Coordinates of C-alpha atoms in Angstrom, one line a residue:
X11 CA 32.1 13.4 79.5
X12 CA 33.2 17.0 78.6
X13 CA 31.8 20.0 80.6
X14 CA 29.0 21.6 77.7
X15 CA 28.3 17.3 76.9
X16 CA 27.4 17.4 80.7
X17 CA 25.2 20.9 80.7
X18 CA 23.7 19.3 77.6
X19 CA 23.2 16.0 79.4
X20 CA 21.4 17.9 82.4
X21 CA 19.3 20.3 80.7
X22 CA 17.4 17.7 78.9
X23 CA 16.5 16.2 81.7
X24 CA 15.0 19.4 83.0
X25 CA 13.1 18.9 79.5
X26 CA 11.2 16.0 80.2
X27 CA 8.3 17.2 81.3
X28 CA 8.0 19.7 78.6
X29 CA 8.8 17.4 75.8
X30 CA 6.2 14.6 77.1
X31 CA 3.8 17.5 77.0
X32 CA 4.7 18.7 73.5
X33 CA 4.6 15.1 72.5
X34 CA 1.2 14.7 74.0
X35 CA -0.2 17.7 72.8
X36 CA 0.8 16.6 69.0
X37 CA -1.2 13.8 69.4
X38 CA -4.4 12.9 67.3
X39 CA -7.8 11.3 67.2
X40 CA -7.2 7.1 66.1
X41 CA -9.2 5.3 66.6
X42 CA -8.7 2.1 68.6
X43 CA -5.1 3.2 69.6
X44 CA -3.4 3.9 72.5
X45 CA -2.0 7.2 71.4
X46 CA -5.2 8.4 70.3
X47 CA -6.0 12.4 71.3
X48 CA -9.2 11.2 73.1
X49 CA -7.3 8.2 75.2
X50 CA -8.2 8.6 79.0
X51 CA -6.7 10.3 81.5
X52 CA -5.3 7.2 82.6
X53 CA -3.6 6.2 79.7
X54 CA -2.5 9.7 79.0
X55 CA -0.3 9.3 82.2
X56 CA 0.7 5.8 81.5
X57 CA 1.7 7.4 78.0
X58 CA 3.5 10.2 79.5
X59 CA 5.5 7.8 82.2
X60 CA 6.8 5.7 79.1
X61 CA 7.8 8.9 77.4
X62 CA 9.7 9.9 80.8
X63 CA 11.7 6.7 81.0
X64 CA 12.1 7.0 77.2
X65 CA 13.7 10.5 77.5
X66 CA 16.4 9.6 80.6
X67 CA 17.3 6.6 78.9
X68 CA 18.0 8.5 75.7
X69 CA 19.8 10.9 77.5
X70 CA 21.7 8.6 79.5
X71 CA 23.6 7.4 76.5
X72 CA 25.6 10.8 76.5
X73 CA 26.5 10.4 79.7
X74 CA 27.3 6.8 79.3
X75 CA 28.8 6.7 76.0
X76 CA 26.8 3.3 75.6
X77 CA 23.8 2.0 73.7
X78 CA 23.2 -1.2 76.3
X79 CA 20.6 0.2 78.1
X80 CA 18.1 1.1 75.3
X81 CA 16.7 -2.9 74.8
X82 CA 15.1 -2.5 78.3
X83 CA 12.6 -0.3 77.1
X84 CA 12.2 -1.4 73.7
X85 CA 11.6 -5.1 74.7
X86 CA 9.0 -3.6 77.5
X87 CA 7.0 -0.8 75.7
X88 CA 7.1 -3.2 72.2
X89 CA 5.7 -6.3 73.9
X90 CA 2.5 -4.1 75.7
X91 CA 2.2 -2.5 72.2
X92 CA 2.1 -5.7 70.3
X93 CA -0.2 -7.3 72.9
X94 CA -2.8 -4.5 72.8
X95 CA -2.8 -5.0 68.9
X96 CA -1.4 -1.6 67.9
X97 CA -0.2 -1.2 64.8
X98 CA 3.6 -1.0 64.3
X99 CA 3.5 1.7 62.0
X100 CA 2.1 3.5 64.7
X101 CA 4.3 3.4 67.2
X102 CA 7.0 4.3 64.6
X103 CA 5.0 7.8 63.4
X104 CA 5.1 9.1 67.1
X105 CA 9.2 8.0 67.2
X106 CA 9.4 10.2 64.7
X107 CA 7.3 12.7 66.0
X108 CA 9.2 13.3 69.6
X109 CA 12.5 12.8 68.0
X110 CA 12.0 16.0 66.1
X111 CA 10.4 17.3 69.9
X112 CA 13.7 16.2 71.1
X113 CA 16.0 17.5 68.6
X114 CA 14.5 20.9 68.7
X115 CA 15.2 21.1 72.5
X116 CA 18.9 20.5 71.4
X117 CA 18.5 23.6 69.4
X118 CA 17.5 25.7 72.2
X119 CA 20.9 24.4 74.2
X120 CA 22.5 25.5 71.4
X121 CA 21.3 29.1 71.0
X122 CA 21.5 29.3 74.7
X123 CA 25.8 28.8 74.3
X124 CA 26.6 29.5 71.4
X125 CA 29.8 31.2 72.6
X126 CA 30.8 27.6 74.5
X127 CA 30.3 25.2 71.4
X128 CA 31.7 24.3 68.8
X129 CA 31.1 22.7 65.8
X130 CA 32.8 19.6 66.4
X131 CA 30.4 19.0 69.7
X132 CA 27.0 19.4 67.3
X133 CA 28.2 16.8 65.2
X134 CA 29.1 15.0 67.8
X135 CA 26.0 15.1 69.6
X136 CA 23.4 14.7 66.3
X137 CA 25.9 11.5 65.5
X138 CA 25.0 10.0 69.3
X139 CA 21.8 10.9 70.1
X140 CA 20.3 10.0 66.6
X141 CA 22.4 6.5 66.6
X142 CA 20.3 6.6 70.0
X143 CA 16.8 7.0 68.6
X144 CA 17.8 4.6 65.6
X145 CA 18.8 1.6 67.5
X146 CA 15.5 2.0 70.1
X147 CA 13.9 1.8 66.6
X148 CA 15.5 -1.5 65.3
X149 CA 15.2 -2.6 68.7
X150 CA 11.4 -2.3 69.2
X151 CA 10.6 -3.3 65.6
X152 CA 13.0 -6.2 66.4
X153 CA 10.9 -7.4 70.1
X154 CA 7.4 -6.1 68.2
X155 CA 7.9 -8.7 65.4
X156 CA 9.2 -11.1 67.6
X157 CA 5.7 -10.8 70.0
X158 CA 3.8 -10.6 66.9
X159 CA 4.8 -13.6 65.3
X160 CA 4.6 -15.9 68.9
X161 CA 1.0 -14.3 68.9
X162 CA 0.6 -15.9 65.4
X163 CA 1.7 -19.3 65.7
X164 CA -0.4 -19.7 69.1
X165 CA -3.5 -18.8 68.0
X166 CA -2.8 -21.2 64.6
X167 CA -1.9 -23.8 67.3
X168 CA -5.1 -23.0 69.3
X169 CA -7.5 -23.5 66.1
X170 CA -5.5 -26.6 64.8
X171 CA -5.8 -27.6 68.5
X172 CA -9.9 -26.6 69.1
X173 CA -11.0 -27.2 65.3
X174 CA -12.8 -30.3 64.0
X175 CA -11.6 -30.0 60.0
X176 CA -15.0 -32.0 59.3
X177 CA -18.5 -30.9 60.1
X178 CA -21.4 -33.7 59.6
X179 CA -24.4 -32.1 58.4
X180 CA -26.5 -35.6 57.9
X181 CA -25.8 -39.2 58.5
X182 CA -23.5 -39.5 55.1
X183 CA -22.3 -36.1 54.2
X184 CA -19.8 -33.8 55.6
X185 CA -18.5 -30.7 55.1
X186 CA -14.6 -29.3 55.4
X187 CA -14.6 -25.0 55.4
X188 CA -11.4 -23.8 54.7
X189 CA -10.8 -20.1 55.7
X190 CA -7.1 -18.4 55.6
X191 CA -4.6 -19.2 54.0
X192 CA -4.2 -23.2 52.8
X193 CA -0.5 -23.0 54.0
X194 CA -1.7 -22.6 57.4
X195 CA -3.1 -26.6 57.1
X196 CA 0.3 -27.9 56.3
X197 CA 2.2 -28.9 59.8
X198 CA -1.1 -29.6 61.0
X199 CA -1.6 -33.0 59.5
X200 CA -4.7 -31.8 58.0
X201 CA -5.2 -34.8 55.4
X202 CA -4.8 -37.3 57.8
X203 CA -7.6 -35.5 60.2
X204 CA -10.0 -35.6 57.2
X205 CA -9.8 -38.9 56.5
X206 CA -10.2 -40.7 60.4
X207 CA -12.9 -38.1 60.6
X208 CA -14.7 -39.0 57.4
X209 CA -14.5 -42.3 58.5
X210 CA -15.1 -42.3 62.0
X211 CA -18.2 -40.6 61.0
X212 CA -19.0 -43.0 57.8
X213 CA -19.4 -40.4 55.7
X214 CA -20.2 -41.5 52.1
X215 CA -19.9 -37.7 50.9
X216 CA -17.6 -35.2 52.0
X217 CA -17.5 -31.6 50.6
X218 CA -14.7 -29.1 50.6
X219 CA -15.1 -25.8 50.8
X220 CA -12.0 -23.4 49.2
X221 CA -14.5 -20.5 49.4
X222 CA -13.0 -19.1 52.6
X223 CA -9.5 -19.8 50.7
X224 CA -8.2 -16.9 49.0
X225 CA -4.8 -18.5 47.5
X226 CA -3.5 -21.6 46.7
X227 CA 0.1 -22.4 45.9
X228 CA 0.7 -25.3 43.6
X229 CA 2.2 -27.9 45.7
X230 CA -0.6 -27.2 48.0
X231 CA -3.2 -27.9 45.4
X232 CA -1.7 -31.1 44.1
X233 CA -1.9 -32.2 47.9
X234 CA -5.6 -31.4 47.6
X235 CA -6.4 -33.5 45.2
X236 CA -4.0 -36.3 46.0
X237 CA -7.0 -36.3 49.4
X238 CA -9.4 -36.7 47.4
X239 CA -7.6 -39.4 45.7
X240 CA -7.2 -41.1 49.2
X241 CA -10.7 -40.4 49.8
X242 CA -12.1 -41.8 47.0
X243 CA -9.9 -45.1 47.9
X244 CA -11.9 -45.1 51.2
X245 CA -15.3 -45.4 49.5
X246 CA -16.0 -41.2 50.3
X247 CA -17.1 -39.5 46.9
X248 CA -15.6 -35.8 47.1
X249 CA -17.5 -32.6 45.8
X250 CA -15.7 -29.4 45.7
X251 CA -17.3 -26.2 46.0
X252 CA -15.8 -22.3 45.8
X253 CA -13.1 -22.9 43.7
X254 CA -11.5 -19.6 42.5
X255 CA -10.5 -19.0 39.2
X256 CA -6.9 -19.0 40.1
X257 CA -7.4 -22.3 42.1
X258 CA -8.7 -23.7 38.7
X259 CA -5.7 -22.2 36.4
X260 CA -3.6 -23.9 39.1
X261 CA -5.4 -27.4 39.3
X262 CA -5.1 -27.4 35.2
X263 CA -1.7 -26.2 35.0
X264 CA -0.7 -29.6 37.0
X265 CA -2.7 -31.9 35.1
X266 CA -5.3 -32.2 37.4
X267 CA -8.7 -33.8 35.8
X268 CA -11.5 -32.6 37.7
X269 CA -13.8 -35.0 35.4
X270 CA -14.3 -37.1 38.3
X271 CA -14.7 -34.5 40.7
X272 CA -18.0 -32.8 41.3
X273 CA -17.8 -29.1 41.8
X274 CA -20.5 -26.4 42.7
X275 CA -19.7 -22.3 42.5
X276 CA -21.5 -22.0 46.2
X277 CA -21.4 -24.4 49.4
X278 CA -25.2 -23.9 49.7
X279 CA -26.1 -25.6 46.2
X280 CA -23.9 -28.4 47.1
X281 CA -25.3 -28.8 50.4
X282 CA -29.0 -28.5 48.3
X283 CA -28.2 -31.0 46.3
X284 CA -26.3 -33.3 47.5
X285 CA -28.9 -33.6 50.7
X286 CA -32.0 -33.7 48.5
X287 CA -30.3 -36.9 46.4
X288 CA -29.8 -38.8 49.8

């Protein structure tokens, strides 16, 4: 490391605590976020520690020539950000927030030698440092979607796990609420759990609920109706209820004939009905 890379190296470090401040003092009022203007005192330090270790491990890559020591933080600050349920795009304003804090302290080094520096080092430094702040960047987003997405798949694990698909509402007729997305139902061997349930329960009615469903891709809705299919081979009539108009376009699109199907607008009139007959 040259001599002015070196004076550069050390003065930001003497900036940390004056470009955590300046950082913190940008902040704003959000609500139900950790950078929010109003946060605590508590998590105002805990915010300002991160931005400490942020800073020298930044800085460090001057010294160091190296990038390997930026995934430390990333994987650590992205991981408490993802768990907390902050929103990525958060996290990504207030990058962009201190890295013009941090670039404008560069500018002061500057002005303060001018006479020592040369073109050649300004380049050079802009190209490292914002490679720097670019690759903590990819590398966050990287270890945020990766928390993200493990969060994701164990809570659909959890409700496959937890959830009883069919609810009995009277001797002979059961209900089945879908709510999400019905692409979340297929590992879960969701057709097979209806039908044991509808029998174990000796169900002579079961109704399906695509209310809570707000899209349906085709090969999804063919393996709909092939349940009821395998329902109706059991002896259980099928009623449908909240189909959406798209879910309909769908259905006839395939070929689907929903003459033998009955279908209500609202759970509640099927339930009504259906109840009063039996």
């Amino acid at each position: 490391m040259d001599k002015m890379t070196q004076k550069l190296h050390d003065f930001l470090l003497q900036q940390v605590n004056e470009m955590a401040q300046e950082w913190l003092d940008s902040r704003e009022i959000e609500e139900n976020s950790v950078y929010s203007a109003d946060a605590s005192p508590e998590v105002t330090e805990y915010l300002r520690e991160q931005n400490h270790y942020f800073t020298r491990t930044i800085v460090q890559v001057l010294k160091e020539g190296s990038f390997k020591n930026l995934s430390g933080w990333a994987q650590e600050i992205a991981t408490k950000r993802a768990c907390s349920g902050n929103p990525l795009y958060q996290s990504i304003r207030h990058f962009k927030t201190f890295r013009f804090i941090f670039l404008n302290r560069i500018e002061v080094f500057v002005d303060l030698h001018q006479s020592n520096i040369t073109q050649r080092d300004i380049l050079l430094w802009n190209k490292i440092l914002n490679e720097a702040f670019d690759q903590m960047i990819e590398l966050f987003t990287r270890y945020y979607g990766e928390v993200a997405e493990a969060q994701a798949y164990s809570q659909k694990m959890l409700i496959s796990e937890l959830s009883t698909p069919v609810i009995s509402i009277s001797d002979t007729v059961g209900v089945v609420p879908l709510i999400g997305q019905i692409d979340d139902y297929k590992s879960n061997d969701f057709a097979e759990k209806i039908m044991l349930q509808a029998k174990d329960l000796e169900l002579s009615c079961l109704i399906i609920d695509l209310s809570g469903v707000p899209s349906i891709d085709t090969m999804m809705t063919n393996e709909l109706f092939q349940v009821v299919n395998m329902l109706e081979l059991l002896g259980i009539d099928t009623t449908i209820t909240g189909i959406r108009p798209e879910i309909a376009l769908t259905a006839v699109q395939l070929g689907i004939d929903f003459s033998k199907i009955r279908t209500y607008g609202k759970l509640k009139d099927a339930v009504s009905n259906l109840l009063h007959k039996r």
